[in-house]
Amino acid sequence: LHSRLSAACAGAAAAAFVREMNVGLIGQVYTHMADMPFDEHRWLRATGRMLVRPEIEELENAFCRVEAKQLEAMHRELREIYDVDETVTDEHLRFSAQAAIAYDEVILRHNISAFGYYWWGERELVTQLRAQSGLAVSRLASLGRPGVTEGDVKSAIAMKILDLLGGHGMFVEFFAMDLDDGSLLVGHDGPSNLGIAAGRARVTHLDTHHGKSGSRLGIDFEVPTGPVTLLNMTQFDAGDTFKLIYSIARVEDGPTLGIGNPNCRIRLERKLDDFMNAWCQQGPSHHIALGLGDHSEALEPFAEAMHFQLRRA
């Protein structure tokens, strides 16, 4: 009984925060990812709030006015936070530090609690402000302001929900299915929530930046073994507002991809093919938030308070 009451209070408190928080989109949704646009009118019905849309030039201007003392302080902070390997030059890290100061300024100016962001850019500086955003945005996520690349606002909100419930929240998608073993490999490139990391996060320079323009640094870390919640926020077949699709899984030891970004092997509560059928029939978008722990009891009162549909796959 005590556990259920605690979960109900956590879910209701999370809903109260979500109804009042600012959600943002900087730039646009990644080109032709048709499952990811965000219906602002649904959000208005759900919360009474509009999407905050900072201009890309705000980031550019903030970047250009960073002072030497600010840069030195952030540069030291990033070296303390991350295990920086020999592929990362001082120039690489200083650019990321300057970008982190710019992202801090814009996100805090608008008091944004969750945001999507993406743009291609025609000028090199504008392109690199997005391409080299990983350290800046992963740092913000660990401070409770998750950002999701490719402009995925819904997944940023799902990350924030899990963060409010105590699971932090990392941005992932399904990488591969091992039908023989019955496990799934999940992960994503770009910013990740350092609150998820088992140990210190590593930073390397990546020569390949899949599907995107610009060069960048990669953040990698191990995800701790144990129960996790997968949470997807969709507007497909959701009625007037949104639908949450979730499942409980377990992170297990096992081989993962060495791609310079965190990924992990998870095992679901049911057979993998049954899970994938049940998950896809709910109309999810392809990005997912992964949070540490089983938050199923708190998601029910959260969804009820928000008037969201809730489906377990």
JSON list of N, CA, C and O in Angstrom, two decimals, residues 48-100:
[
{"chain": "A", "resi": 48, "resn": "GLY", "atom": "N", "xyz": [-2.50, 23.89, -21.72]},
{"chain": "A", "resi": 48, "resn": "GLY", "atom": "CA", "xyz": [-2.78, 25.32, -21.81]},
{"chain": "A", "resi": 48, "resn": "GLY", "atom": "C", "xyz": [-1.57, 26.13, -22.21]},
{"chain": "A", "resi": 48, "resn": "GLY", "atom": "O", "xyz": [-1.60, 27.38, -22.15]},
{"chain": "A", "resi": 49, "resn": "ARG", "atom": "N", "xyz": [-0.50, 25.46, -22.66]},
{"chain": "A", "resi": 49, "resn": "ARG", "atom": "CA", "xyz": [0.74, 26.16, -22.98]},
{"chain": "A", "resi": 49, "resn": "ARG", "atom": "C", "xyz": [1.12, 25.94, -24.44]},
{"chain": "A", "resi": 49, "resn": "ARG", "atom": "O", "xyz": [0.83, 24.89, -25.03]},
{"chain": "A", "resi": 50, "resn": "MET", "atom": "N", "xyz": [1.81, 26.94, -25.02]},
{"chain": "A", "resi": 50, "resn": "MET", "atom": "CA", "xyz": [2.30, 26.85, -26.39]},
{"chain": "A", "resi": 50, "resn": "MET", "atom": "C", "xyz": [3.76, 26.39, -26.39]},
{"chain": "A", "resi": 50, "resn": "MET", "atom": "O", "xyz": [4.47, 26.49, -25.38]},
{"chain": "A", "resi": 51, "resn": "LEU", "atom": "N", "xyz": [4.20, 25.86, -27.52]},
{"chain": "A", "resi": 51, "resn": "LEU", "atom": "CA", "xyz": [5.58, 25.47, -27.70]},
{"chain": "A", "resi": 51, "resn": "LEU", "atom": "C", "xyz": [6.47, 26.71, -27.78]},
{"chain": "A", "resi": 51, "resn": "LEU", "atom": "O", "xyz": [6.16, 27.66, -28.49]},
{"chain": "A", "resi": 52, "resn": "VAL", "atom": "N", "xyz": [7.58, 26.70, -27.03]},
{"chain": "A", "resi": 52, "resn": "VAL", "atom": "CA", "xyz": [8.54, 27.81, -27.08]},
{"chain": "A", "resi": 52, "resn": "VAL", "atom": "C", "xyz": [9.50, 27.55, -28.23]},
{"chain": "A", "resi": 52, "resn": "VAL", "atom": "O", "xyz": [10.03, 26.44, -28.36]},
{"chain": "A", "resi": 53, "resn": "ARG", "atom": "N", "xyz": [9.74, 28.58, -29.06]},
{"chain": "A", "resi": 53, "resn": "ARG", "atom": "CA", "xyz": [10.56, 28.38, -30.25]},
{"chain": "A", "resi": 53, "resn": "ARG", "atom": "C", "xyz": [11.69, 29.41, -30.31]},
{"chain": "A", "resi": 53, "resn": "ARG", "atom": "O", "xyz": [11.59, 30.41, -31.04]},
{"chain": "A", "resi": 54, "resn": "PRO", "atom": "N", "xyz": [12.78, 29.18, -29.59]},
{"chain": "A", "resi": 54, "resn": "PRO", "atom": "CA", "xyz": [13.93, 30.08, -29.72]},
{"chain": "A", "resi": 54, "resn": "PRO", "atom": "C", "xyz": [14.50, 30.03, -31.14]},
{"chain": "A", "resi": 54, "resn": "PRO", "atom": "O", "xyz": [14.42, 29.01, -31.84]},
{"chain": "A", "resi": 55, "resn": "GLU", "atom": "N", "xyz": [15.06, 31.15, -31.57]},
{"chain": "A", "resi": 55, "resn": "GLU", "atom": "CA", "xyz": [15.69, 31.21, -32.89]},
{"chain": "A", "resi": 55, "resn": "GLU", "atom": "C", "xyz": [17.10, 30.62, -32.84]},
{"chain": "A", "resi": 55, "resn": "GLU", "atom": "O", "xyz": [17.80, 30.73, -31.82]},
{"chain": "A", "resi": 56, "resn": "ILE", "atom": "N", "xyz": [17.53, 30.01, -33.94]},
{"chain": "A", "resi": 56, "resn": "ILE", "atom": "CA", "xyz": [18.89, 29.49, -34.02]},
{"chain": "A", "resi": 56, "resn": "ILE", "atom": "C", "xyz": [19.90, 30.62, -33.82]},
{"chain": "A", "resi": 56, "resn": "ILE", "atom": "O", "xyz": [20.96, 30.44, -33.21]},
{"chain": "A", "resi": 57, "resn": "GLU", "atom": "N", "xyz": [19.54, 31.82, -34.30]},
{"chain": "A", "resi": 57, "resn": "GLU", "atom": "CA", "xyz": [20.45, 32.96, -34.13]},
{"chain": "A", "resi": 57, "resn": "GLU", "atom": "C", "xyz": [20.68, 33.30, -32.66]},
{"chain": "A", "resi": 57, "resn": "GLU", "atom": "O", "xyz": [21.71, 33.88, -32.32]},
{"chain": "A", "resi": 58, "resn": "GLU", "atom": "N", "xyz": [19.74, 32.96, -31.79]},
{"chain": "A", "resi": 58, "resn": "GLU", "atom": "CA", "xyz": [19.97, 33.18, -30.36]},
{"chain": "A", "resi": 58, "resn": "GLU", "atom": "C", "xyz": [21.15, 32.37, -29.87]},
{"chain": "A", "resi": 58, "resn": "GLU", "atom": "O", "xyz": [21.99, 32.85, -29.08]},
{"chain": "A", "resi": 59, "resn": "LEU", "atom": "N", "xyz": [21.25, 31.11, -30.33]},
{"chain": "A", "resi": 59, "resn": "LEU", "atom": "CA", "xyz": [22.40, 30.29, -29.98]},
{"chain": "A", "resi": 59, "resn": "LEU", "atom": "C", "xyz": [23.69, 30.85, -30.58]},
{"chain": "A", "resi": 59, "resn": "LEU", "atom": "O", "xyz": [24.73, 30.91, -29.91]},
{"chain": "A", "resi": 60, "resn": "GLU", "atom": "N", "xyz": [23.60, 31.25, -31.84]},
{"chain": "A", "resi": 60, "resn": "GLU", "atom": "CA", "xyz": [24.78, 31.79, -32.52]},
{"chain": "A", "resi": 60, "resn": "GLU", "atom": "C", "xyz": [25.28, 33.06, -31.81]},
{"chain": "A", "resi": 60, "resn": "GLU", "atom": "O", "xyz": [26.48, 33.21, -31.55]},
{"chain": "A", "resi": 61, "resn": "ASN", "atom": "N", "xyz": [24.37, 33.95, -31.48]},
{"chain": "A", "resi": 61, "resn": "ASN", "atom": "CA", "xyz": [24.77, 35.19, -30.81]},
{"chain": "A", "resi": 61, "resn": "ASN", "atom": "C", "xyz": [25.33, 34.92, -29.42]},
{"chain": "A", "resi": 61, "resn": "ASN", "atom": "O", "xyz": [26.32, 35.54, -29.01]},
{"chain": "A", "resi": 62, "resn": "ALA", "atom": "N", "xyz": [24.70, 33.99, -28.70]},
{"chain": "A", "resi": 62, "resn": "ALA", "atom": "CA", "xyz": [25.20, 33.64, -27.37]},
{"chain": "A", "resi": 62, "resn": "ALA", "atom": "C", "xyz": [26.60, 33.03, -27.46]},
{"chain": "A", "resi": 62, "resn": "ALA", "atom": "O", "xyz": [27.47, 33.31, -26.63]},
{"chain": "A", "resi": 63, "resn": "PHE", "atom": "N", "xyz": [26.83, 32.21, -28.47]},
{"chain": "A", "resi": 63, "resn": "PHE", "atom": "CA", "xyz": [28.13, 31.59, -28.68]},
{"chain": "A", "resi": 63, "resn": "PHE", "atom": "C", "xyz": [29.21, 32.66, -28.93]},
{"chain": "A", "resi": 63, "resn": "PHE", "atom": "O", "xyz": [30.31, 32.59, -28.38]},
{"chain": "A", "resi": 64, "resn": "CYS", "atom": "N", "xyz": [28.86, 33.64, -29.75]},
{"chain": "A", "resi": 64, "resn": "CYS", "atom": "CA", "xyz": [29.84, 34.64, -30.15]},
{"chain": "A", "resi": 64, "resn": "CYS", "atom": "C", "xyz": [30.19, 35.63, -29.04]},
{"chain": "A", "resi": 64, "resn": "CYS", "atom": "O", "xyz": [31.24, 36.29, -29.11]},
{"chain": "A", "resi": 65, "resn": "ARG", "atom": "N", "xyz": [29.35, 35.76, -28.02]},
{"chain": "A", "resi": 65, "resn": "ARG", "atom": "CA", "xyz": [29.66, 36.71, -26.96]},
{"chain": "A", "resi": 65, "resn": "ARG", "atom": "C", "xyz": [30.20, 36.05, -25.69]},
{"chain": "A", "resi": 65, "resn": "ARG", "atom": "O", "xyz": [30.29, 36.69, -24.64]},
{"chain": "A", "resi": 66, "resn": "VAL", "atom": "N", "xyz": [30.55, 34.78, -25.77]},
{"chain": "A", "resi": 66, "resn": "VAL", "atom": "CA", "xyz": [31.16, 34.10, -24.62]},
{"chain": "A", "resi": 66, "resn": "VAL", "atom": "C", "xyz": [32.48, 34.77, -24.28]},
{"chain": "A", "resi": 66, "resn": "VAL", "atom": "O", "xyz": [33.32, 35.01, -25.15]},
{"chain": "A", "resi": 67, "resn": "GLU", "atom": "N", "xyz": [32.67, 35.04, -23.00]},
{"chain": "A", "resi": 67, "resn": "GLU", "atom": "CA", "xyz": [33.89, 35.69, -22.55]},
{"chain": "A", "resi": 67, "resn": "GLU", "atom": "C", "xyz": [34.94, 34.66, -22.13]},
{"chain": "A", "resi": 67, "resn": "GLU", "atom": "O", "xyz": [34.61, 33.51, -21.81]},
{"chain": "A", "resi": 68, "resn": "ALA", "atom": "N", "xyz": [36.19, 35.10, -22.11]},
{"chain": "A", "resi": 68, "resn": "ALA", "atom": "CA", "xyz": [37.31, 34.19, -21.84]},
{"chain": "A", "resi": 68, "resn": "ALA", "atom": "C", "xyz": [37.18, 33.49, -20.50]},
{"chain": "A", "resi": 68, "resn": "ALA", "atom": "O", "xyz": [37.42, 32.28, -20.38]},
{"chain": "A", "resi": 69, "resn": "LYS", "atom": "N", "xyz": [36.76, 34.20, -19.45]},
{"chain": "A", "resi": 69, "resn": "LYS", "atom": "CA", "xyz": [36.62, 33.60, -18.13]},
{"chain": "A", "resi": 69, "resn": "LYS", "atom": "C", "xyz": [35.53, 32.52, -18.12]},
{"chain": "A", "resi": 69, "resn": "LYS", "atom": "O", "xyz": [35.69, 31.47, -17.49]},
{"chain": "A", "resi": 70, "resn": "GLN", "atom": "N", "xyz": [34.43, 32.80, -18.81]},
{"chain": "A", "resi": 70, "resn": "GLN", "atom": "CA", "xyz": [33.37, 31.80, -18.91]},
{"chain": "A", "resi": 70, "resn": "GLN", "atom": "C", "xyz": [33.88, 30.54, -19.61]},
{"chain": "A", "resi": 70, "resn": "GLN", "atom": "O", "xyz": [33.60, 29.42, -19.18]},
{"chain": "A", "resi": 71, "resn": "LEU", "atom": "N", "xyz": [34.61, 30.76, -20.71]},
{"chain": "A", "resi": 71, "resn": "LEU", "atom": "CA", "xyz": [35.11, 29.65, -21.50]},
{"chain": "A", "resi": 71, "resn": "LEU", "atom": "C", "xyz": [36.07, 28.79, -20.69]},
{"chain": "A", "resi": 71, "resn": "LEU", "atom": "O", "xyz": [36.00, 27.55, -20.72]},
{"chain": "A", "resi": 72, "resn": "GLU", "atom": "N", "xyz": [36.97, 29.41, -19.96]},
{"chain": "A", "resi": 72, "resn": "GLU", "atom": "CA", "xyz": [37.93, 28.66, -19.16]},
{"chain": "A", "resi": 72, "resn": "GLU", "atom": "C", "xyz": [37.22, 27.84, -18.09]},
{"chain": "A", "resi": 72, "resn": "GLU", "atom": "O", "xyz": [37.57, 26.68, -17.83]},
{"chain": "A", "resi": 73, "resn": "ALA", "atom": "N", "xyz": [36.21, 28.43, -17.45]},
{"chain": "A", "resi": 73, "resn": "ALA", "atom": "CA", "xyz": [35.49, 27.72, -16.40]},
{"chain": "A", "resi": 73, "resn": "ALA", "atom": "C", "xyz": [34.74, 26.51, -16.96]},
{"chain": "A", "resi": 73, "resn": "ALA", "atom": "O", "xyz": [34.77, 25.42, -16.37]},
{"chain": "A", "resi": 74, "resn": "MET", "atom": "N", "xyz": [34.05, 26.67, -18.10]},
{"chain": "A", "resi": 74, "resn": "MET", "atom": "CA", "xyz": [33.32, 25.55, -18.69]},
{"chain": "A", "resi": 74, "resn": "MET", "atom": "C", "xyz": [34.28, 24.50, -19.22]},
{"chain": "A", "resi": 74, "resn": "MET", "atom": "O", "xyz": [34.00, 23.29, -19.12]},
{"chain": "A", "resi": 75, "resn": "HIS", "atom": "N", "xyz": [35.39, 24.93, -19.78]},
{"chain": "A", "resi": 75, "resn": "HIS", "atom": "CA", "xyz": [36.40, 23.98, -20.28]},
{"chain": "A", "resi": 75, "resn": "HIS", "atom": "C", "xyz": [36.89, 23.09, -19.15]},
{"chain": "A", "resi": 75, "resn": "HIS", "atom": "O", "xyz": [37.00, 21.87, -19.30]},
{"chain": "A", "resi": 76, "resn": "ARG", "atom": "N", "xyz": [37.17, 23.67, -18.00]},
{"chain": "A", "resi": 76, "resn": "ARG", "atom": "CA", "xyz": [37.60, 22.89, -16.83]},
{"chain": "A", "resi": 76, "resn": "ARG", "atom": "C", "xyz": [36.49, 21.94, -16.37]},
{"chain": "A", "resi": 76, "resn": "ARG", "atom": "O", "xyz": [36.74, 20.78, -16.03]},
{"chain": "A", "resi": 77, "resn": "GLU", "atom": "N", "xyz": [35.24, 22.46, -16.38]},
{"chain": "A", "resi": 77, "resn": "GLU", "atom": "CA", "xyz": [34.11, 21.64, -15.93]},
{"chain": "A", "resi": 77, "resn": "GLU", "atom": "C", "xyz": [33.93, 20.41, -16.81]},
{"chain": "A", "resi": 77, "resn": "GLU", "atom": "O", "xyz": [33.72, 19.30, -16.32]},
{"chain": "A", "resi": 78, "resn": "LEU", "atom": "N", "xyz": [34.03, 20.59, -18.13]},
{"chain": "A", "resi": 78, "resn": "LEU", "atom": "CA", "xyz": [33.87, 19.46, -19.04]},
{"chain": "A", "resi": 78, "resn": "LEU", "atom": "C", "xyz": [34.97, 18.43, -18.84]},
{"chain": "A", "resi": 78, "resn": "LEU", "atom": "O", "xyz": [34.72, 17.22, -18.92]},
{"chain": "A", "resi": 79, "resn": "ARG", "atom": "N", "xyz": [36.18, 18.87, -18.59]},
{"chain": "A", "resi": 79, "resn": "ARG", "atom": "CA", "xyz": [37.28, 17.92, -18.35]},
{"chain": "A", "resi": 79, "resn": "ARG", "atom": "C", "xyz": [37.07, 17.17, -17.04]},
{"chain": "A", "resi": 79, "resn": "ARG", "atom": "O", "xyz": [37.51, 16.01, -16.90]},
{"chain": "A", "resi": 80, "resn": "GLU", "atom": "N", "xyz": [36.39, 17.80, -16.08]},
{"chain": "A", "resi": 80, "resn": "GLU", "atom": "CA", "xyz": [36.10, 17.13, -14.82]},
{"chain": "A", "resi": 80, "resn": "GLU", "atom": "C", "xyz": [34.95, 16.13, -14.97]},
{"chain": "A", "resi": 80, "resn": "GLU", "atom": "O", "xyz": [34.94, 15.06, -14.36]},
{"chain": "A", "resi": 81, "resn": "ILE", "atom": "N", "xyz": [33.96, 16.49, -15.80]},
{"chain": "A", "resi": 81, "resn": "ILE", "atom": "CA", "xyz": [32.78, 15.63, -15.98]},
{"chain": "A", "resi": 81, "resn": "ILE", "atom": "C", "xyz": [33.12, 14.39, -16.80]},
{"chain": "A", "resi": 81, "resn": "ILE", "atom": "O", "xyz": [32.71, 13.27, -16.47]},
{"chain": "A", "resi": 82, "resn": "TYR", "atom": "N", "xyz": [33.86, 14.57, -17.89]},
{"chain": "A", "resi": 82, "resn": "TYR", "atom": "CA", "xyz": [34.08, 13.51, -18.87]},
{"chain": "A", "resi": 82, "resn": "TYR", "atom": "C", "xyz": [35.50, 12.98, -18.81]},
{"chain": "A", "resi": 82, "resn": "TYR", "atom": "O", "xyz": [36.44, 13.70, -18.48]},
{"chain": "A", "resi": 83, "resn": "ASP", "atom": "N", "xyz": [35.64, 11.71, -19.17]},
{"chain": "A", "resi": 83, "resn": "ASP", "atom": "CA", "xyz": [36.94, 11.12, -19.41]},
{"chain": "A", "resi": 83, "resn": "ASP", "atom": "C", "xyz": [37.28, 11.37, -20.88]},
{"chain": "A", "resi": 83, "resn": "ASP", "atom": "O", "xyz": [36.73, 10.72, -21.77]},
{"chain": "A", "resi": 84, "resn": "VAL", "atom": "N", "xyz": [38.15, 12.33, -21.13]},
{"chain": "A", "resi": 84, "resn": "VAL", "atom": "CA", "xyz": [38.44, 12.79, -22.50]},
{"chain": "A", "resi": 84, "resn": "VAL", "atom": "C", "xyz": [39.63, 12.03, -23.05]},
{"chain": "A", "resi": 84, "resn": "VAL", "atom": "O", "xyz": [40.73, 12.05, -22.47]},
{"chain": "A", "resi": 85, "resn": "ASP", "atom": "N", "xyz": [39.45, 11.33, -24.18]},
{"chain": "A", "resi": 85, "resn": "ASP", "atom": "CA", "xyz": [40.56, 10.52, -24.70]},
{"chain": "A", "resi": 85, "resn": "ASP", "atom": "C", "xyz": [41.46, 11.33, -25.64]},
{"chain": "A", "resi": 85, "resn": "ASP", "atom": "O", "xyz": [41.20, 12.49, -25.95]},
{"chain": "A", "resi": 86, "resn": "GLU", "atom": "N", "xyz": [42.50, 10.67, -26.12]},
{"chain": "A", "resi": 86, "resn": "GLU", "atom": "CA", "xyz": [43.54, 11.36, -26.87]},
{"chain": "A", "resi": 86, "resn": "GLU", "atom": "C", "xyz": [43.11, 11.81, -28.27]},
{"chain": "A", "resi": 86, "resn": "GLU", "atom": "O", "xyz": [43.79, 12.62, -28.91]},
{"chain": "A", "resi": 87, "resn": "THR", "atom": "N", "xyz": [41.97, 11.31, -28.77]},
{"chain": "A", "resi": 87, "resn": "THR", "atom": "CA", "xyz": [41.49, 11.74, -30.08]},
{"chain": "A", "resi": 87, "resn": "THR", "atom": "C", "xyz": [40.88, 13.14, -30.03]},
{"chain": "A", "resi": 87, "resn": "THR", "atom": "O", "xyz": [40.64, 13.75, -31.07]},
{"chain": "A", "resi": 88, "resn": "VAL", "atom": "N", "xyz": [40.59, 13.64, -28.82]},
{"chain": "A", "resi": 88, "resn": "VAL", "atom": "CA", "xyz": [39.93, 14.93, -28.65]},
{"chain": "A", "resi": 88, "resn": "VAL", "atom": "C", "xyz": [40.99, 16.00, -28.42]},
{"chain": "A", "resi": 88, "resn": "VAL", "atom": "O", "xyz": [41.74, 15.95, -27.45]},
{"chain": "A", "resi": 89, "resn": "THR", "atom": "N", "xyz": [41.06, 16.97, -29.34]},
{"chain": "A", "resi": 89, "resn": "THR", "atom": "CA", "xyz": [42.03, 18.05, -29.18]},
{"chain": "A", "resi": 89, "resn": "THR", "atom": "C", "xyz": [41.48, 19.12, -28.25]},
{"chain": "A", "resi": 89, "resn": "THR", "atom": "O", "xyz": [40.27, 19.17, -27.96]},
{"chain": "A", "resi": 90, "resn": "ASP", "atom": "N", "xyz": [42.36, 19.99, -27.79]},
{"chain": "A", "resi": 90, "resn": "ASP", "atom": "CA", "xyz": [41.93, 21.10, -26.94]},
{"chain": "A", "resi": 90, "resn": "ASP", "atom": "C", "xyz": [40.96, 21.99, -27.71]},
{"chain": "A", "resi": 90, "resn": "ASP", "atom": "O", "xyz": [40.01, 22.53, -27.13]},
{"chain": "A", "resi": 91, "resn": "GLU", "atom": "N", "xyz": [41.18, 22.13, -29.02]},
{"chain": "A", "resi": 91, "resn": "GLU", "atom": "CA", "xyz": [40.29, 22.95, -29.84]},
{"chain": "A", "resi": 91, "resn": "GLU", "atom": "C", "xyz": [38.89, 22.34, -29.89]},
{"chain": "A", "resi": 91, "resn": "GLU", "atom": "O", "xyz": [37.88, 23.05, -29.80]},
{"chain": "A", "resi": 92, "resn": "HIS", "atom": "N", "xyz": [38.81, 21.01, -30.05]},
{"chain": "A", "resi": 92, "resn": "HIS", "atom": "CA", "xyz": [37.51, 20.33, -30.03]},
{"chain": "A", "resi": 92, "resn": "HIS", "atom": "C", "xyz": [36.75, 20.64, -28.75]},
{"chain": "A", "resi": 92, "resn": "HIS", "atom": "O", "xyz": [35.58, 20.99, -28.76]},
{"chain": "A", "resi": 93, "resn": "LEU", "atom": "N", "xyz": [37.45, 20.49, -27.62]},
{"chain": "A", "resi": 93, "resn": "LEU", "atom": "CA", "xyz": [36.78, 20.63, -26.33]},
{"chain": "A", "resi": 93, "resn": "LEU", "atom": "C", "xyz": [36.41, 22.08, -26.05]},
{"chain": "A", "resi": 93, "resn": "LEU", "atom": "O", "xyz": [35.37, 22.35, -25.43]},
{"chain": "A", "resi": 94, "resn": "ARG", "atom": "N", "xyz": [37.24, 23.01, -26.49]},
{"chain": "A", "resi": 94, "resn": "ARG", "atom": "CA", "xyz": [36.92, 24.42, -26.27]},
{"chain": "A", "resi": 94, "resn": "ARG", "atom": "C", "xyz": [35.69, 24.84, -27.08]},
{"chain": "A", "resi": 94, "resn": "ARG", "atom": "O", "xyz": [34.88, 25.63, -26.61]},
{"chain": "A", "resi": 95, "resn": "PHE", "atom": "N", "xyz": [35.55, 24.32, -28.29]},
{"chain": "A", "resi": 95, "resn": "PHE", "atom": "CA", "xyz": [34.34, 24.61, -29.07]},
{"chain": "A", "resi": 95, "resn": "PHE", "atom": "C", "xyz": [33.11, 24.08, -28.32]},
{"chain": "A", "resi": 95, "resn": "PHE", "atom": "O", "xyz": [32.10, 24.77, -28.20]},
{"chain": "A", "resi": 96, "resn": "SER", "atom": "N", "xyz": [33.22, 22.84, -27.82]},
{"chain": "A", "resi": 96, "resn": "SER", "atom": "CA", "xyz": [32.09, 22.25, -27.09]},
{"chain": "A", "resi": 96, "resn": "SER", "atom": "C", "xyz": [31.78, 23.04, -25.82]},
{"chain": "A", "resi": 96, "resn": "SER", "atom": "O", "xyz": [30.62, 23.21, -25.44]},
{"chain": "A", "resi": 97, "resn": "ALA", "atom": "N", "xyz": [32.83, 23.55, -25.15]},
{"chain": "A", "resi": 97, "resn": "ALA", "atom": "CA", "xyz": [32.62, 24.35, -23.95]},
{"chain": "A", "resi": 97, "resn": "ALA", "atom": "C", "xyz": [31.92, 25.65, -24.29]},
{"chain": "A", "resi": 97, "resn": "ALA", "atom": "O", "xyz": [30.99, 26.09, -23.58]},
{"chain": "A", "resi": 98, "resn": "GLN", "atom": "N", "xyz": [32.32, 26.28, -25.39]},
{"chain": "A", "resi": 98, "resn": "GLN", "atom": "CA", "xyz": [31.68, 27.54, -25.80]},
{"chain": "A", "resi": 98, "resn": "GLN", "atom": "C", "xyz": [30.23, 27.29, -26.19]},
{"chain": "A", "resi": 98, "resn": "GLN", "atom": "O", "xyz": [29.33, 28.08, -25.86]},
{"chain": "A", "resi": 99, "resn": "ALA", "atom": "N", "xyz": [29.99, 26.16, -26.87]},
{"chain": "A", "resi": 99, "resn": "ALA", "atom": "CA", "xyz": [28.61, 25.80, -27.24]},
{"chain": "A", "resi": 99, "resn": "ALA", "atom": "C", "xyz": [27.78, 25.52, -25.99]},
{"chain": "A", "resi": 99, "resn": "ALA", "atom": "O", "xyz": [26.60, 25.89, -25.93]},
{"chain": "A", "resi": 100, "resn": "ALA", "atom": "N", "xyz": [28.37, 24.88, -24.97]},
{"chain": "A", "resi": 100, "resn": "ALA", "atom": "CA", "xyz": [27.64, 24.58, -23.74]},
{"chain": "A", "resi": 100, "resn": "ALA", "atom": "C", "xyz": [27.17, 25.86, -23.05]},
{"chain": "A", "resi": 100, "resn": "ALA", "atom": "O", "xyz": [26.05, 25.94, -22.53]}
]
